[in-house]
Structures are given as structure tokens and as C-alpha cells.
Short mmCIF file of C-alpha atoms and ligand atoms in Angstrom, two decimals:
data_model
loop_
_atom_site.label_atom_id
_atom_site.label_comp_id
_atom_site.label_asym_id
_atom_site.label_seq_id
_atom_site.Cartn_x
_atom_site.Cartn_y
_atom_site.Cartn_z
CA UNK P 1 0.00 0.00 0.00
CA UNK P 2 1.52 3.41 -0.99
CA UNK P 3 2.53 5.54 2.04
CA UNK P 4 -0.03 8.27 1.28
CA UNK P 5 -2.94 5.81 1.13
CA UNK P 6 -5.18 4.57 3.94
CA UNK P 7 -6.34 1.01 4.34
CA UNK P 8 -10.02 0.47 3.58
CA UNK P 9 -10.65 -0.29 7.27
CA UNK P 10 -8.99 2.98 8.26
CA UNK P 11 -10.92 4.94 5.62
CA UNK P 12 -14.22 3.50 6.84
CA UNK P 13 -13.38 4.25 10.47
CA UNK P 14 -12.00 7.76 9.96
CA UNK P 15 -14.38 9.11 7.29
CA UNK P 16 -16.48 12.12 8.24
CA UNK P 17 -18.89 14.15 6.14
CA UNK P 18 -16.54 17.03 5.43
CA UNK P 19 -18.03 20.40 6.37
CA UNK P 20 -15.68 22.62 4.32
CA UNK P 21 -13.06 22.13 1.58
CA UNK P 22 -9.85 23.94 0.53
CA UNK P 23 -10.77 23.69 -3.15
CA UNK P 24 -7.43 22.86 -4.73
CA UNK P 25 -7.78 20.98 -8.04
CA UNK P 26 -7.81 17.20 -7.97
CA UNK P 27 -5.41 15.40 -10.37
CA UNK P 28 -7.37 13.72 -13.12
CA UNK P 29 -5.57 10.39 -12.51
CA UNK P 30 -6.96 10.35 -8.93
CA UNK P 31 -10.41 11.35 -10.14
CA UNK P 32 -10.39 8.55 -12.67
CA UNK P 33 -9.27 6.03 -10.06
CA UNK P 34 -12.17 7.13 -7.83
CA UNK P 35 -14.69 6.90 -10.68
CA UNK P 36 -13.33 3.55 -11.80
CA UNK P 37 -13.85 2.13 -8.29
CA UNK P 38 -17.53 3.01 -8.56
CA UNK P 39 -17.90 1.54 -12.00
CA UNK P 40 -16.71 -1.80 -10.61
CA UNK P 41 -19.66 -2.02 -8.23
CA UNK P 42 -22.20 -4.82 -8.64
CA UNK P 43 -25.66 -4.06 -10.03
CA UNK P 44 -28.88 -5.97 -10.67
CA UNK P 45 -28.33 -8.13 -13.78
CA UNK P 46 -25.10 -6.12 -14.23
CA UNK P 47 -27.23 -3.45 -15.93
CA UNK P 48 -25.11 -0.62 -14.45
CA UNK P 49 -27.91 1.97 -14.69
CA UNK P 50 -25.71 4.63 -13.03
CA UNK P 51 -24.49 7.76 -14.77
CA UNK P 52 -22.13 10.34 -13.25
CA UNK P 53 -21.55 13.98 -14.06
CA UNK P 54 -18.27 15.35 -12.71
CA UNK P 55 -18.47 19.06 -11.98
CA UNK P 56 -15.14 20.87 -11.55
CA UNK P 57 -15.38 24.25 -13.28
CA UNK P 58 -15.92 27.14 -10.88
CA UNK P 59 -18.93 28.59 -12.73
CA UNK P 60 -20.65 25.22 -12.94
CA UNK P 61 -19.99 24.51 -9.24
CA UNK P 62 -21.57 27.89 -8.48
CA UNK P 63 -24.68 26.97 -10.50
CA UNK P 64 -24.82 23.56 -8.85
CA UNK P 65 -24.58 25.22 -5.43
CA UNK P 66 -27.63 27.31 -6.30
CA UNK P 67 -29.48 24.05 -7.09
CA UNK P 68 -28.30 22.54 -3.78
CA UNK P 69 -29.88 24.85 -1.20
CA UNK P 70 -26.80 27.06 -1.35
CA UNK P 71 -24.58 24.47 0.35
CA UNK P 72 -21.13 26.06 0.32
CA UNK P 73 -19.24 22.80 0.05
CA UNK P 74 -20.59 22.30 -3.48
CA UNK P 75 -18.59 25.34 -4.53
CA UNK P 76 -15.61 24.72 -2.24
CA UNK P 77 -14.91 21.10 -3.17
CA UNK P 78 -12.29 20.16 -5.76
CA UNK P 79 -14.90 18.15 -7.63
CA UNK P 80 -18.52 17.19 -7.19
CA UNK P 81 -19.69 13.90 -8.63
CA UNK P 82 -23.40 14.05 -9.38
CA UNK P 83 -24.62 10.48 -9.19
CA UNK P 84 -27.65 9.73 -11.37
CA UNK P 85 -29.63 6.77 -12.56
CA UNK P 86 -30.96 6.36 -16.09
CA UNK P 87 -34.52 4.98 -16.05
CA UNK P 88 -34.10 3.90 -19.69
CA UNK P 89 -30.51 2.64 -19.40
CA UNK P 90 -31.52 -1.01 -19.59
CA UNK P 91 -33.33 -0.50 -22.91
CA UNK P 92 -30.16 0.76 -24.56
CA UNK P 93 -27.59 -1.32 -22.70
CA UNK P 94 -29.02 -4.83 -22.58
CA UNK P 95 -27.26 -5.99 -25.75
CA UNK P 96 -23.92 -4.60 -24.63
CA UNK P 97 -24.33 -6.16 -21.18
CA UNK P 98 -24.92 -9.53 -22.83
CA UNK P 99 -22.01 -9.07 -25.24
CA UNK P 100 -19.58 -8.26 -22.42
CA UNK P 101 -20.96 -11.09 -20.32
CA UNK P 102 -20.50 -13.63 -23.12
CA UNK P 103 -16.94 -12.34 -23.67
CA UNK P 104 -16.31 -12.99 -19.95
CA UNK P 105 -17.76 -16.49 -19.97
CA UNK P 106 -21.47 -15.94 -19.37
CA UNK P 107 -23.23 -19.27 -20.08
CA UNK P 108 -25.71 -19.17 -22.99
CA UNK P 109 -28.48 -20.36 -20.68
CA UNK P 110 -27.86 -17.34 -18.43
CA UNK P 111 -27.77 -14.96 -21.41
CA UNK P 112 -31.05 -16.32 -22.78
CA UNK P 113 -32.72 -16.00 -19.39
CA UNK P 114 -31.41 -12.44 -18.85
CA UNK P 115 -32.50 -11.36 -22.32
CA UNK P 116 -36.09 -12.17 -21.35
CA UNK P 117 -36.03 -11.40 -17.64
CA UNK P 118 -34.51 -7.92 -17.74
CA UNK P 119 -37.24 -6.36 -19.95
CA UNK P 120 -39.96 -8.39 -18.20
CA UNK P 121 -38.76 -7.24 -14.77
CA UNK P 122 -37.93 -3.60 -15.44
CA UNK P 123 -40.57 -2.62 -17.98
CA UNK P 124 -43.28 -3.39 -15.42
CA UNK P 125 -41.89 -0.98 -12.83
CA UNK P 126 -43.93 1.96 -11.67
CA UNK P 127 -42.15 5.32 -11.47
CA UNK P 128 -41.71 4.76 -7.73
CA UNK P 129 -40.32 1.25 -8.15
CA UNK P 130 -37.87 2.46 -10.80
CA UNK P 131 -36.68 5.24 -8.50
CA UNK P 132 -36.16 2.74 -5.69
CA UNK P 133 -34.30 0.36 -8.00
CA UNK P 134 -32.04 3.14 -9.31
CA UNK P 135 -31.30 4.47 -5.81
CA UNK P 136 -30.22 0.99 -4.75
CA UNK P 137 -27.86 0.47 -7.70
CA UNK P 138 -26.41 3.97 -7.87
CA UNK P 139 -25.62 4.19 -4.14
CA UNK P 140 -23.43 1.09 -4.36
CA UNK P 141 -21.25 2.72 -7.01
CA UNK P 142 -21.40 6.01 -5.10
CA UNK P 143 -20.19 4.36 -1.88
CA UNK P 144 -17.30 2.65 -3.68
CA UNK P 145 -16.26 6.04 -5.07
CA UNK P 146 -16.53 7.70 -1.66
CA UNK P 147 -14.41 5.04 0.02
CA UNK P 148 -11.82 5.00 -2.78
CA UNK P 149 -11.48 8.78 -2.43
CA UNK P 150 -10.94 8.36 1.32
CA UNK P 151 -8.37 5.60 0.73
CA UNK P 152 -6.48 7.95 -1.60
CA UNK P 153 -6.33 10.56 1.17
CA UNK P 154 -9.22 12.82 0.09
CA UNK P 155 -12.08 14.05 2.22
CA UNK P 156 -15.65 13.57 1.05
CA UNK P 157 -19.20 14.77 1.65
CA UNK P 158 -22.32 12.94 0.44
CA UNK P 159 -25.25 15.28 -0.21
CA UNK P 160 -28.96 14.75 -0.71
CA UNK P 161 -29.75 18.41 -0.14
CA UNK P 162 -30.50 19.49 -3.71
CA UNK P 163 -33.50 20.23 -5.88
CA UNK P 164 -34.06 17.48 -8.42
CA UNK P 165 -35.43 19.66 -11.19
CA UNK P 166 -32.84 22.39 -10.75
CA UNK P 167 -29.93 19.95 -10.86
CA UNK P 168 -31.39 18.32 -13.99
CA UNK P 169 -31.62 21.72 -15.66
CA UNK P 170 -28.15 22.87 -14.53
CA UNK P 171 -26.49 19.74 -15.90
CA UNK P 172 -28.77 19.49 -18.97
CA UNK P 173 -29.65 15.92 -18.03
CA UNK P 174 -31.89 13.80 -20.29
CA UNK P 175 -35.48 13.40 -19.11
CA UNK P 176 -34.85 9.74 -18.23
CA UNK P 177 -32.25 10.70 -15.60
CA UNK P 178 -32.92 10.68 -11.88
CA UNK P 179 -30.43 12.44 -9.59
CA UNK P 180 -29.62 10.23 -6.60
CA UNK P 181 -26.92 12.03 -4.64
CA UNK P 182 -23.98 14.43 -4.86
CA UNK P 183 -20.48 13.50 -3.72
CA UNK P 184 -18.13 16.38 -2.93
CA UNK P 185 -14.42 15.46 -2.93
CA UNK P 186 -11.45 17.55 -1.85
CA UNK P 187 -9.37 18.37 1.20
CA UNK P 188 -10.75 19.40 4.57
CA UNK P 189 -10.48 23.06 5.49
CA UNK P 190 -10.68 23.93 9.18
CA UNK P 191 -11.99 21.59 11.85
CA UNK P 192 -13.66 18.33 10.82
CA UNK P 193 -17.27 17.51 11.58
CA UNK P 194 -18.09 16.11 15.01
CA UNK P 195 -18.42 12.36 15.27
CA UNK P 196 -22.17 11.84 15.53
CA UNK P 197 -21.75 8.29 16.83
CA UNK P 198 -23.60 5.16 15.77
CA UNK P 199 -26.41 3.22 17.39
CA UNK P 200 -25.31 0.09 19.26
CA UNK P 201 -25.34 -3.13 17.26
CA UNK P 202 -28.04 -4.45 19.60
CA UNK P 203 -30.32 -1.66 18.26
CA UNK P 204 -29.80 -2.28 14.53
CA UNK P 205 -28.66 -5.89 14.03
CA UNK P 206 -30.63 -9.05 14.69
CA UNK P 207 -29.73 -12.71 14.47
CA UNK P 208 -31.81 -15.10 12.37
CA UNK P 209 -35.03 -13.12 12.77
CA UNK P 210 -36.28 -9.73 13.85
CA UNK P 211 -35.92 -9.00 17.54
CA UNK P 212 -33.47 -11.79 18.35
CA UNK P 213 -29.98 -10.69 19.39
CA UNK P 214 -27.05 -11.74 17.24
CA UNK P 215 -25.14 -14.42 19.15
C1 FMN B 1 -27.15 10.11 1.24
C2 FMN B 1 -26.64 11.18 2.18
C3 FMN B 1 -27.02 12.48 1.98
C4 FMN B 1 -26.52 13.50 2.80
N1 FMN B 1 -26.83 14.81 2.51
C5 FMN B 1 -26.23 15.80 3.20
C6 FMN B 1 -26.41 17.14 2.80
O1 FMN B 1 -27.11 17.45 1.83
N2 FMN B 1 -25.80 18.11 3.52
C7 FMN B 1 -25.00 17.81 4.59
O2 FMN B 1 -24.45 18.74 5.19
N3 FMN B 1 -24.79 16.52 4.97
C8 FMN B 1 -25.37 15.53 4.30
N4 FMN B 1 -25.14 14.20 4.65
C9 FMN B 1 -24.22 13.91 5.76
C10 FMN B 1 -24.89 13.33 6.99
O3 FMN B 1 -25.45 14.34 7.76
C11 FMN B 1 -23.81 12.55 7.77
O4 FMN B 1 -23.40 11.46 7.00
C12 FMN B 1 -24.27 12.07 9.13
O5 FMN B 1 -24.57 13.13 9.98
C13 FMN B 1 -23.21 11.21 9.79
O6 FMN B 1 -21.99 11.92 9.89
P1 FMN B 1 -20.64 11.35 9.24
O7 FMN B 1 -20.89 11.16 7.77
O8 FMN B 1 -19.61 12.40 9.49
O9 FMN B 1 -20.33 10.06 9.92
C14 FMN B 1 -25.65 13.19 3.87
C15 FMN B 1 -25.31 11.85 4.08
C16 FMN B 1 -25.78 10.86 3.25
C17 FMN B 1 -25.34 9.44 3.47
#
């Protein structure tokens, strides 16, 4: 592990939602490594319905801040990754998913099943179900990006405080896009956020069934 990197365990333990950033530019090699970590996340049927818009230019960060309840860290961060889901991604990407899968050893029986199941499953979704499905997939990639940034020595801030329609307009997103969350990346300026603590495992984890303690 390079000296300037943290272990994953350390990154998970030490991460805080950064309140304020210094704003120095982020090298594009680091940015790409962070993005690549997210793109390796698992997704339902490997449909990878996530899409990311990386906002770095000062004027665009200012516009994005205005769409994000004026949260200063949107403008202060080195980069903001706007994590989105494409409701229609599967329609366009199914063939490519199957092609890549076959190239990687996907059995024909699996491919045939997926070719039928993916449209059957996803085309029946209500708007609400699709939003839930996209949130689930996109947040996995988002979390991998956040943790990779922390491993590389960056500070991060996840943000759900934004106005959907305004972000869509600012980034000129297609109508099929749904904005899931913003990830600000940079270096901490000033004191870090307090540690809000976590509920005890006895409060949030059960063993075998609801209400039974984990042995
Ligand atoms: C999906 C998500 C959205 C969040 N949105 C915001 C936000 O818009 N603004 C903000 O200041 N913090 C936001 N937070 C940070 C939370 O307040 C923070 O994670 C929580 O208080 C725990 O603190 P910690 O991340 O430092 O452990 C968000 C966190 C998550 C996971």
C-alpha cells in the first residue's frame, strides 16, 4: 500500500462528512481512479444503470450550489460527482451487457434467461419502483467512489440536499435521468465535523429473525 494511502478499514473508520473544503484541483488520474472504483460495483443483472456527471469548473460549481440549497461545500470542493440513474438505461444497454458477459464467460443459458427477464422485470416498474431500484444500484457505485477517495487521502461529503429539477436543468440531463446524490471530494479546510456516533449493534442488528440478538 503506498505511504499516502489509507487502508479500507482505516478509511471507513476515519471518514467524516466534510463540512468545508480547501478547493485545490484534484489530479485527473486520482479522479479517474475514484470513478473507476464506482464503475466496478455490482448491479442488478449487471445493468449498471448509473451515470455520473463530474463538476469541476468554478462557474458550474456555483450553478450547482444554487441548485443545492446554497450548500457552500458544493462550490468549495475540488470536484462534485453528481450520481444519477438512467430509467431507460436497460433498454439501450441490454445488448452490450450480454455481449460483455459472453466475452467474460457468461453461459448461454444465463444470457437467454437475462435477455427475457430484464425487460420483463424492469418494464413493469412503476415510477416509484424504478426510482427505488435506481437508488439501490447507484448508491453502491457512489459508496465505492466515496471510500476509494478516502483511501487515496481525500475528504468527502455525500449530499442529498438538492432540488431534483434544478440539478437536472443545470447539468442538462436527459429526461430519463434521476439524480440520486452528490459526492463532494477535496481536502478538509478547518476543523472536521463532530463524530455523531452510531447506534449500538443491539439496536440495529438481529440474528436469524427480527428482535433476536445476534449471538
Ligand atoms: C445520502 C446522504 C445524503 C446527505 N446529505 C447531506 C447534505 O445534503 N448536507 C450535509 O451537510 N450533509 C449531508 N449528509 C451527511 C450526513 O449528515 C452525515 O453522513 C451524518 O450526519 C453522519 O456523519 P458522518 O458522515 O460524518 O459520519 C448526507 C449523508 C448521506 C449518506
